[in-house]
Coordinates of C-alpha atoms and ligand atoms in Angstrom, one line a residue:
M1 CA 94.9 -161.7 -23.9
E2 CA 98.5 -162.2 -23.1
N3 CA 101.5 -161.0 -25.1
S4 CA 103.0 -164.1 -26.9
K5 CA 105.3 -164.7 -29.8
E6 CA 102.6 -166.8 -31.3
L7 CA 100.7 -163.5 -32.2
R8 CA 103.5 -162.7 -34.7
T9 CA 104.1 -166.3 -36.1
W10 CA 102.4 -165.4 -39.4
L11 CA 104.5 -162.4 -40.1
D12 CA 107.8 -164.0 -39.0
D13 CA 107.2 -167.0 -41.1
M14 CA 107.2 -164.8 -44.2
A15 CA 110.8 -163.7 -43.3
L16 CA 110.6 -160.5 -45.1
P17 CA 113.7 -158.5 -45.6
H18 CA 111.7 -155.3 -45.4
P19 CA 108.5 -154.2 -43.7
L20 CA 105.2 -155.7 -44.4
V21 CA 103.6 -153.8 -47.3
I22 CA 100.0 -153.8 -48.1
A23 CA 99.0 -151.6 -51.0
G24 CA 96.4 -151.0 -53.4
P25 CA 93.4 -148.6 -54.2
C26 CA 91.2 -147.1 -51.4
S27 CA 88.4 -148.5 -53.4
A28 CA 87.8 -151.1 -56.1
E29 CA 86.1 -149.2 -58.9
T30 CA 86.2 -151.3 -62.1
E31 CA 87.5 -154.5 -63.0
E32 CA 90.0 -152.9 -65.3
Q33 CA 91.1 -150.5 -62.6
V34 CA 91.6 -153.2 -60.1
L35 CA 93.9 -155.4 -62.5
R36 CA 95.8 -152.5 -63.8
I37 CA 97.0 -151.5 -60.4
A38 CA 97.7 -155.0 -59.4
H39 CA 99.8 -155.6 -62.6
E40 CA 101.7 -152.3 -61.7
L41 CA 102.4 -153.5 -58.2
K42 CA 103.4 -157.1 -59.2
D43 CA 107.0 -156.9 -59.1
T44 CA 107.5 -154.5 -56.2
D45 CA 108.0 -155.2 -52.3
V46 CA 104.1 -155.3 -52.1
N47 CA 102.9 -158.3 -50.0
Y48 CA 99.2 -157.8 -50.1
Y49 CA 97.1 -156.1 -52.5
R50 CA 94.3 -154.1 -50.8
A51 CA 91.0 -152.9 -52.2
G52 CA 88.0 -151.7 -50.3
I53 CA 84.8 -153.3 -51.7
W54 CA 82.4 -152.1 -49.1
K55 CA 83.2 -148.5 -48.3
P56 CA 82.1 -146.9 -44.9
R57 CA 81.3 -143.2 -45.8
T58 CA 80.9 -140.8 -43.1
R59 CA 78.2 -139.0 -45.0
P60 CA 75.7 -141.0 -47.3
G61 CA 75.7 -140.2 -51.0
N62 CA 79.2 -140.7 -51.7
F63 CA 80.6 -143.8 -53.5
E64 CA 79.8 -146.8 -51.2
G65 CA 81.8 -149.5 -53.1
V66 CA 81.1 -151.8 -55.8
G67 CA 80.1 -154.6 -53.5
A68 CA 80.5 -158.4 -53.9
I69 CA 81.4 -158.2 -57.6
G70 CA 84.7 -156.6 -56.6
L71 CA 85.6 -159.8 -54.7
K72 CA 85.6 -161.7 -58.1
W73 CA 88.2 -159.0 -59.3
L74 CA 90.3 -159.8 -56.4
K75 CA 90.4 -163.3 -57.3
K76 CA 91.4 -162.6 -60.7
V77 CA 94.4 -160.4 -59.3
K78 CA 95.4 -163.5 -57.5
E79 CA 95.4 -165.6 -60.5
E80 CA 96.9 -163.1 -62.8
T81 CA 99.6 -161.6 -60.6
G82 CA 100.0 -164.0 -57.7
L83 CA 99.6 -161.2 -55.2
K84 CA 97.7 -162.0 -52.2
T85 CA 94.5 -160.0 -51.4
A86 CA 93.0 -157.9 -48.6
T87 CA 89.8 -156.2 -47.9
E88 CA 87.7 -154.7 -45.2
V89 CA 84.8 -156.5 -43.7
A90 CA 82.3 -154.9 -41.5
N91 CA 79.7 -157.5 -40.9
R92 CA 78.8 -161.2 -41.2
T93 CA 77.8 -161.1 -44.8
H94 CA 81.1 -159.4 -45.7
V95 CA 83.0 -162.2 -43.8
D96 CA 81.1 -165.0 -45.5
L97 CA 81.6 -163.4 -49.1
A98 CA 85.2 -162.8 -48.4
L99 CA 86.0 -166.2 -47.3
E100 CA 83.9 -167.6 -50.1
H101 CA 86.2 -165.8 -52.5
D102 CA 89.3 -166.7 -50.7
V103 CA 90.5 -163.2 -49.8
D104 CA 93.8 -163.7 -47.9
L105 CA 93.8 -161.0 -45.3
L106 CA 90.7 -159.2 -43.8
W107 CA 90.9 -155.8 -41.9
I108 CA 88.5 -154.2 -39.6
G109 CA 87.8 -150.5 -40.3
A110 CA 88.1 -147.6 -37.7
R111 CA 84.3 -147.1 -37.7
S112 CA 83.7 -150.7 -37.0
T113 CA 86.3 -151.0 -34.1
V114 CA 84.1 -148.7 -32.0
S115 CA 81.3 -151.1 -31.9
P116 CA 81.8 -154.1 -29.7
F117 CA 78.5 -155.6 -31.2
I118 CA 80.1 -155.5 -34.8
I119 CA 83.3 -156.8 -33.6
Q120 CA 81.7 -159.8 -32.0
E121 CA 79.6 -160.4 -35.1
I122 CA 82.7 -160.5 -37.2
A123 CA 84.7 -162.6 -34.6
D124 CA 81.7 -165.2 -34.6
A125 CA 81.6 -165.3 -38.4
L126 CA 85.4 -165.9 -38.4
E127 CA 85.4 -168.5 -35.8
G128 CA 87.4 -171.8 -37.0
T129 CA 89.1 -170.0 -40.0
D130 CA 92.9 -169.2 -40.1
K131 CA 92.6 -165.9 -42.0
I132 CA 95.0 -163.0 -41.0
V133 CA 92.9 -160.2 -39.4
L134 CA 94.2 -156.8 -38.9
V135 CA 92.1 -154.4 -36.6
K136 CA 92.3 -150.6 -37.4
N137 CA 92.2 -148.3 -34.4
P138 CA 88.9 -146.9 -33.4
V139 CA 88.0 -143.3 -34.7
N140 CA 88.6 -142.1 -31.1
P141 CA 91.8 -142.5 -29.3
D142 CA 90.8 -145.2 -27.0
L143 CA 93.3 -147.9 -26.4
S144 CA 90.9 -150.4 -24.6
L145 CA 88.5 -150.3 -27.5
W146 CA 91.2 -151.0 -29.8
L147 CA 92.5 -153.9 -27.6
G148 CA 89.0 -155.1 -26.9
A149 CA 88.5 -155.7 -30.5
V150 CA 91.7 -157.9 -30.8
E151 CA 90.7 -159.8 -27.7
R152 CA 87.4 -160.6 -29.1
L153 CA 89.0 -162.0 -32.2
H154 CA 91.5 -163.8 -30.2
K155 CA 88.9 -165.5 -28.1
A156 CA 87.1 -166.7 -31.3
G157 CA 90.4 -168.6 -32.1
I158 CA 91.8 -166.2 -34.6
K159 CA 95.7 -166.5 -34.2
K160 CA 96.9 -164.4 -37.2
L161 CA 96.2 -161.1 -35.7
G162 CA 97.7 -157.6 -35.9
V163 CA 96.6 -154.0 -35.5
I164 CA 96.8 -151.0 -38.0
H165 CA 97.4 -147.4 -36.7
R166 CA 95.4 -145.0 -39.0
G167 CA 95.1 -142.0 -36.6
F168 CA 92.3 -140.4 -34.8
S169 CA 89.7 -137.9 -35.6
T170 CA 89.5 -134.6 -34.0
Y171 CA 87.6 -131.4 -33.9
E172 CA 90.6 -129.3 -34.0
K173 CA 92.0 -128.1 -37.5
T174 CA 95.5 -130.0 -37.9
K175 CA 97.7 -130.8 -40.7
Y176 CA 96.7 -134.3 -40.7
R177 CA 93.4 -136.0 -41.6
N178 CA 93.5 -138.0 -38.5
I179 CA 95.9 -137.1 -35.9
P180 CA 98.5 -139.9 -35.2
E181 CA 98.5 -139.7 -31.3
W182 CA 101.7 -141.6 -31.5
Q183 CA 102.0 -142.4 -27.7
L184 CA 98.9 -144.6 -28.0
A185 CA 100.6 -146.8 -30.6
I186 CA 103.7 -146.8 -28.5
E187 CA 101.7 -147.7 -25.5
L188 CA 100.2 -150.7 -27.3
Q189 CA 103.4 -151.8 -28.5
T190 CA 104.9 -151.7 -25.0
R191 CA 101.9 -153.8 -23.7
F192 CA 102.0 -156.1 -26.7
P193 CA 105.4 -156.1 -28.4
D194 CA 104.7 -159.1 -30.3
L195 CA 101.4 -158.0 -31.7
P196 CA 102.3 -156.9 -35.3
L197 CA 101.7 -153.2 -35.7
I198 CA 101.1 -151.6 -39.3
N199 CA 101.0 -148.0 -39.9
D200 CA 98.5 -146.5 -42.3
P201 CA 100.1 -143.2 -43.5
S202 CA 97.4 -142.6 -46.2
H203 CA 94.5 -142.1 -43.6
I204 CA 96.8 -140.3 -41.1
T205 CA 97.9 -137.7 -43.4
G206 CA 95.0 -137.4 -46.0
K207 CA 97.8 -135.9 -48.4
R208 CA 100.2 -137.9 -50.6
D209 CA 103.1 -135.4 -49.9
M210 CA 103.1 -136.3 -46.2
I211 CA 103.2 -140.1 -46.5
F212 CA 106.9 -140.5 -46.6
D213 CA 107.5 -138.5 -43.4
V214 CA 104.9 -140.5 -41.5
S215 CA 106.0 -143.8 -42.9
Q216 CA 109.6 -142.9 -41.7
T217 CA 108.5 -142.1 -38.2
A218 CA 106.6 -145.4 -38.1
L219 CA 109.5 -147.3 -39.0
D220 CA 111.6 -145.4 -36.5
L221 CA 109.2 -146.4 -34.0
N222 CA 109.6 -150.1 -34.8
F223 CA 106.3 -150.6 -36.7
D224 CA 106.2 -154.0 -38.6
G225 CA 104.7 -152.8 -41.7
L226 CA 102.8 -150.0 -43.7
M227 CA 99.5 -150.0 -45.6
I228 CA 99.6 -147.4 -48.2
E229 CA 96.8 -146.3 -50.7
T230 CA 98.1 -146.7 -54.3
H231 CA 96.1 -145.9 -57.6
H232 CA 97.2 -145.6 -61.2
D233 CA 95.3 -142.3 -61.4
P234 CA 95.2 -140.9 -58.0
D235 CA 93.4 -137.4 -58.8
N236 CA 90.5 -139.4 -60.3
A237 CA 90.2 -142.0 -57.7
W238 CA 86.5 -142.4 -56.7
S239 CA 87.4 -142.0 -52.9
D240 CA 90.3 -140.7 -51.1
A241 CA 91.8 -139.1 -54.1
A242 CA 94.2 -136.6 -52.3
Q243 CA 95.9 -139.3 -50.2
Q244 CA 96.4 -141.9 -52.8
V245 CA 100.1 -142.3 -54.5
T246 CA 100.8 -144.0 -58.0
P247 CA 102.6 -147.4 -58.0
Q248 CA 105.9 -145.7 -59.2
K249 CA 105.7 -143.2 -56.2
L250 CA 105.1 -146.1 -53.9
V251 CA 108.3 -147.8 -55.3
Q252 CA 110.1 -144.6 -54.8
I253 CA 109.0 -144.3 -51.2
M254 CA 110.0 -147.8 -50.3
K255 CA 113.5 -147.1 -51.7
D256 CA 113.9 -143.8 -49.9
L257 CA 112.8 -145.2 -46.5
R258 CA 115.4 -146.0 -43.9
I259 CA 114.6 -149.6 -43.0
R260 CA 116.4 -151.0 -40.0
K261 CA 117.0 -154.7 -39.6
E262 CA 117.4 -156.0 -36.1
T263 CA 120.7 -158.0 -36.3
D264 CA 123.8 -157.4 -34.1
E265 CA 124.4 -155.5 -31.0
E266 CA 125.5 -152.4 -32.9
T267 CA 122.2 -152.3 -35.0
E268 CA 120.2 -152.9 -32.0
Y269 CA 121.7 -149.8 -30.3
K270 CA 121.2 -147.7 -33.2
N271 CA 117.7 -148.9 -33.4
S272 CA 116.8 -148.2 -29.8
L273 CA 118.6 -144.8 -30.3
S274 CA 116.3 -143.8 -33.3
N275 CA 113.3 -145.1 -31.5
C276 CA 114.0 -142.9 -28.8
R277 CA 114.5 -139.9 -31.0
A278 CA 111.4 -140.5 -32.9
Q279 CA 109.5 -140.2 -29.6
I280 CA 111.6 -136.9 -28.7
D281 CA 110.7 -135.4 -32.1
I282 CA 107.0 -136.3 -31.3
L283 CA 107.1 -134.8 -28.0
D284 CA 109.0 -131.7 -29.0
N285 CA 106.2 -131.2 -31.7
Q286 CA 103.5 -131.4 -29.2
L287 CA 105.5 -129.0 -26.8
I288 CA 105.5 -126.3 -29.7
E289 CA 101.9 -127.0 -30.6
T290 CA 100.8 -126.5 -26.8
L291 CA 102.9 -123.4 -26.6
G292 CA 101.4 -122.0 -29.7
K293 CA 97.9 -122.6 -28.2
R294 CA 98.9 -121.1 -24.7
M295 CA 99.8 -117.9 -26.6
K296 CA 96.5 -117.8 -28.3
V297 CA 94.8 -117.9 -25.1
A298 CA 97.1 -115.2 -23.8
D299 CA 96.0 -113.1 -27.0
Q300 CA 92.5 -113.6 -25.8
I301 CA 93.3 -112.4 -22.3
G302 CA 95.1 -109.3 -23.9
E303 CA 91.7 -108.5 -25.8
L304 CA 89.8 -108.7 -22.3
K305 CA 92.3 -106.6 -20.6
K306 CA 92.2 -104.0 -23.3
Q307 CA 88.5 -103.6 -23.1
R308 CA 88.6 -103.2 -19.3
N309 CA 91.9 -101.3 -19.4
V310 CA 93.5 -103.4 -17.0
A311 CA 97.2 -103.7 -16.4
V312 CA 99.0 -106.7 -18.4
L313 CA 101.0 -107.7 -15.4
Q314 CA 99.1 -109.3 -12.6
T315 CA 101.6 -110.3 -10.0
N316 CA 99.3 -112.4 -7.8
R317 CA 98.0 -114.5 -10.5
W318 CA 101.7 -115.0 -11.8
N319 CA 103.0 -116.1 -8.4
A320 CA 100.1 -118.6 -8.0
I321 CA 100.8 -120.2 -11.4
L322 CA 104.6 -120.5 -10.5
G323 CA 104.0 -122.0 -7.1
K324 CA 101.7 -124.6 -8.7
M325 CA 104.0 -125.4 -11.6
I326 CA 107.0 -125.9 -9.3
L327 CA 105.2 -128.4 -7.2
E328 CA 103.7 -130.3 -10.5
G329 CA 107.3 -130.2 -11.8
E330 CA 108.8 -131.7 -8.8
S331 CA 106.4 -134.7 -8.9
K332 CA 107.5 -135.3 -12.6
G333 CA 111.3 -135.1 -11.6
L334 CA 111.9 -131.6 -12.9
S335 CA 114.2 -129.2 -10.7
E336 CA 112.7 -125.9 -9.4
E337 CA 115.4 -124.1 -11.3
F338 CA 114.3 -125.6 -14.5
V339 CA 110.7 -124.8 -14.0
L340 CA 111.3 -121.5 -12.8
K341 CA 113.5 -120.6 -15.9
M342 CA 111.0 -122.1 -18.4
F343 CA 108.0 -120.4 -16.9
K344 CA 109.7 -117.0 -16.8
A345 CA 110.4 -117.4 -20.6
I346 CA 106.7 -118.5 -21.2
H347 CA 105.3 -115.7 -19.0
Q348 CA 107.6 -113.2 -20.8
E349 CA 106.3 -114.4 -24.3
S350 CA 102.7 -114.1 -22.9
I351 CA 103.2 -110.5 -21.8
N352 CA 104.7 -109.8 -25.2
H353 CA 101.6 -111.1 -27.0
Q354 CA 99.2 -109.3 -24.5
E355 CA 101.2 -105.8 -24.9
K356 CA 101.1 -106.1 -28.6
I357 CA 97.3 -106.3 -28.4
V358 CA 97.0 -103.6 -25.8
N359 CA 99.6 -101.1 -27.6
A360 CA 97.5 -101.6 -30.8
A361 CA 94.5 -100.3 -29.0
K362 CA 96.6 -97.3 -27.7
A363 CA 97.7 -96.6 -31.3
E364 CA 94.0 -96.7 -32.5
V365 CA 93.2 -94.2 -29.7
V366 CA 96.1 -91.8 -30.7
Q367 CA 95.0 -91.9 -34.6
K368 CA 91.5 -90.9 -33.5
Ligands
PEP401 C1 90.4 -147.7 -45.8 O1 91.4 -148.4 -45.4 O2 90.1 -147.4 -46.9 C2 89.4 -147.1 -44.8 C3 88.0 -146.9 -44.9 O3 89.9 -146.9 -43.7 P1 89.6 -146.4 -42.1 O4 88.7 -147.6 -41.7 O5 90.8 -146.4 -41.5 O6 89.0 -145.1 -42.4
MN402 MN1 90.5 -144.9 -47.9

């Protein structure tokens, strides 16, 4: 697949004055719920009304979606509110039923994108239609798998394509439900600048309070739109309760977001600048996180040294690290002076951490 303007014609043709907005509940629960939320979103910036009909749940036994009956409710949404509709499809039957009920936009979920078999089945079922299809990133941070899914759809003749960045699962405890790994989305954007890129802050954060900040970062990184889970009674939603916002809150978020329009040279300069700044912010956060992790390991070393009564400062080891890092730094365009200064500071902090542990042990001995 090559980058081409054609990839984004469907979005450009909408000529939106703001990012594309896809909003609605995680799951369709009842006809009343689906219609109520749709009516509350009717006169807002929302472009597509989303509702999951078939829900991919990580563990069995949770609410797995209302099934095909929900498609009738989505049809009613369109008739009563004029909102276009969107749902997730994960196999041929879902596609056939969604087409039958005239759903306007289909998305492929993160758990499906990991499986080329499923993607091929969906692509075959969609051949010859002109639906908009958005591919969520796979649950694991693998750009080829993500792009591979887009390519399969493109090969099946689907022209109205786009991708949704919903974050990646990780074994580590983080403040996110799915870590954003922004650099992957940035790389995808660099390779396919014309492929519409939508952010899903709901599944990235897992918490409604964090949705605004992640949305703002996405817009600063030139994302084309947002998918935000919206429910009239989020706390009592049948799935993903913690991350859904009310329609009123969604309107407020849209109002507060700094939305950039690329118009003149001055704006273009400002856009590029805020794009770079957003990237710097992400990298700085990663630096702090990595340094925090490094000091945790230093603490473990402190424990080991304490048990063996070994001196904290090990000059040989330290010189070896420095020599290696100066060379690594050079290959990345960093001056020796800078690498030295930085590692001296890191080393000092490491020693402080270890000394704290060793001294705590001495204090224990004295007390005894
Ligand atoms: C969803 O959008 O409700 C959903 C299940 O998303 P994901 O595939 O990103 O987990
Ligand atoms: Mn959800």
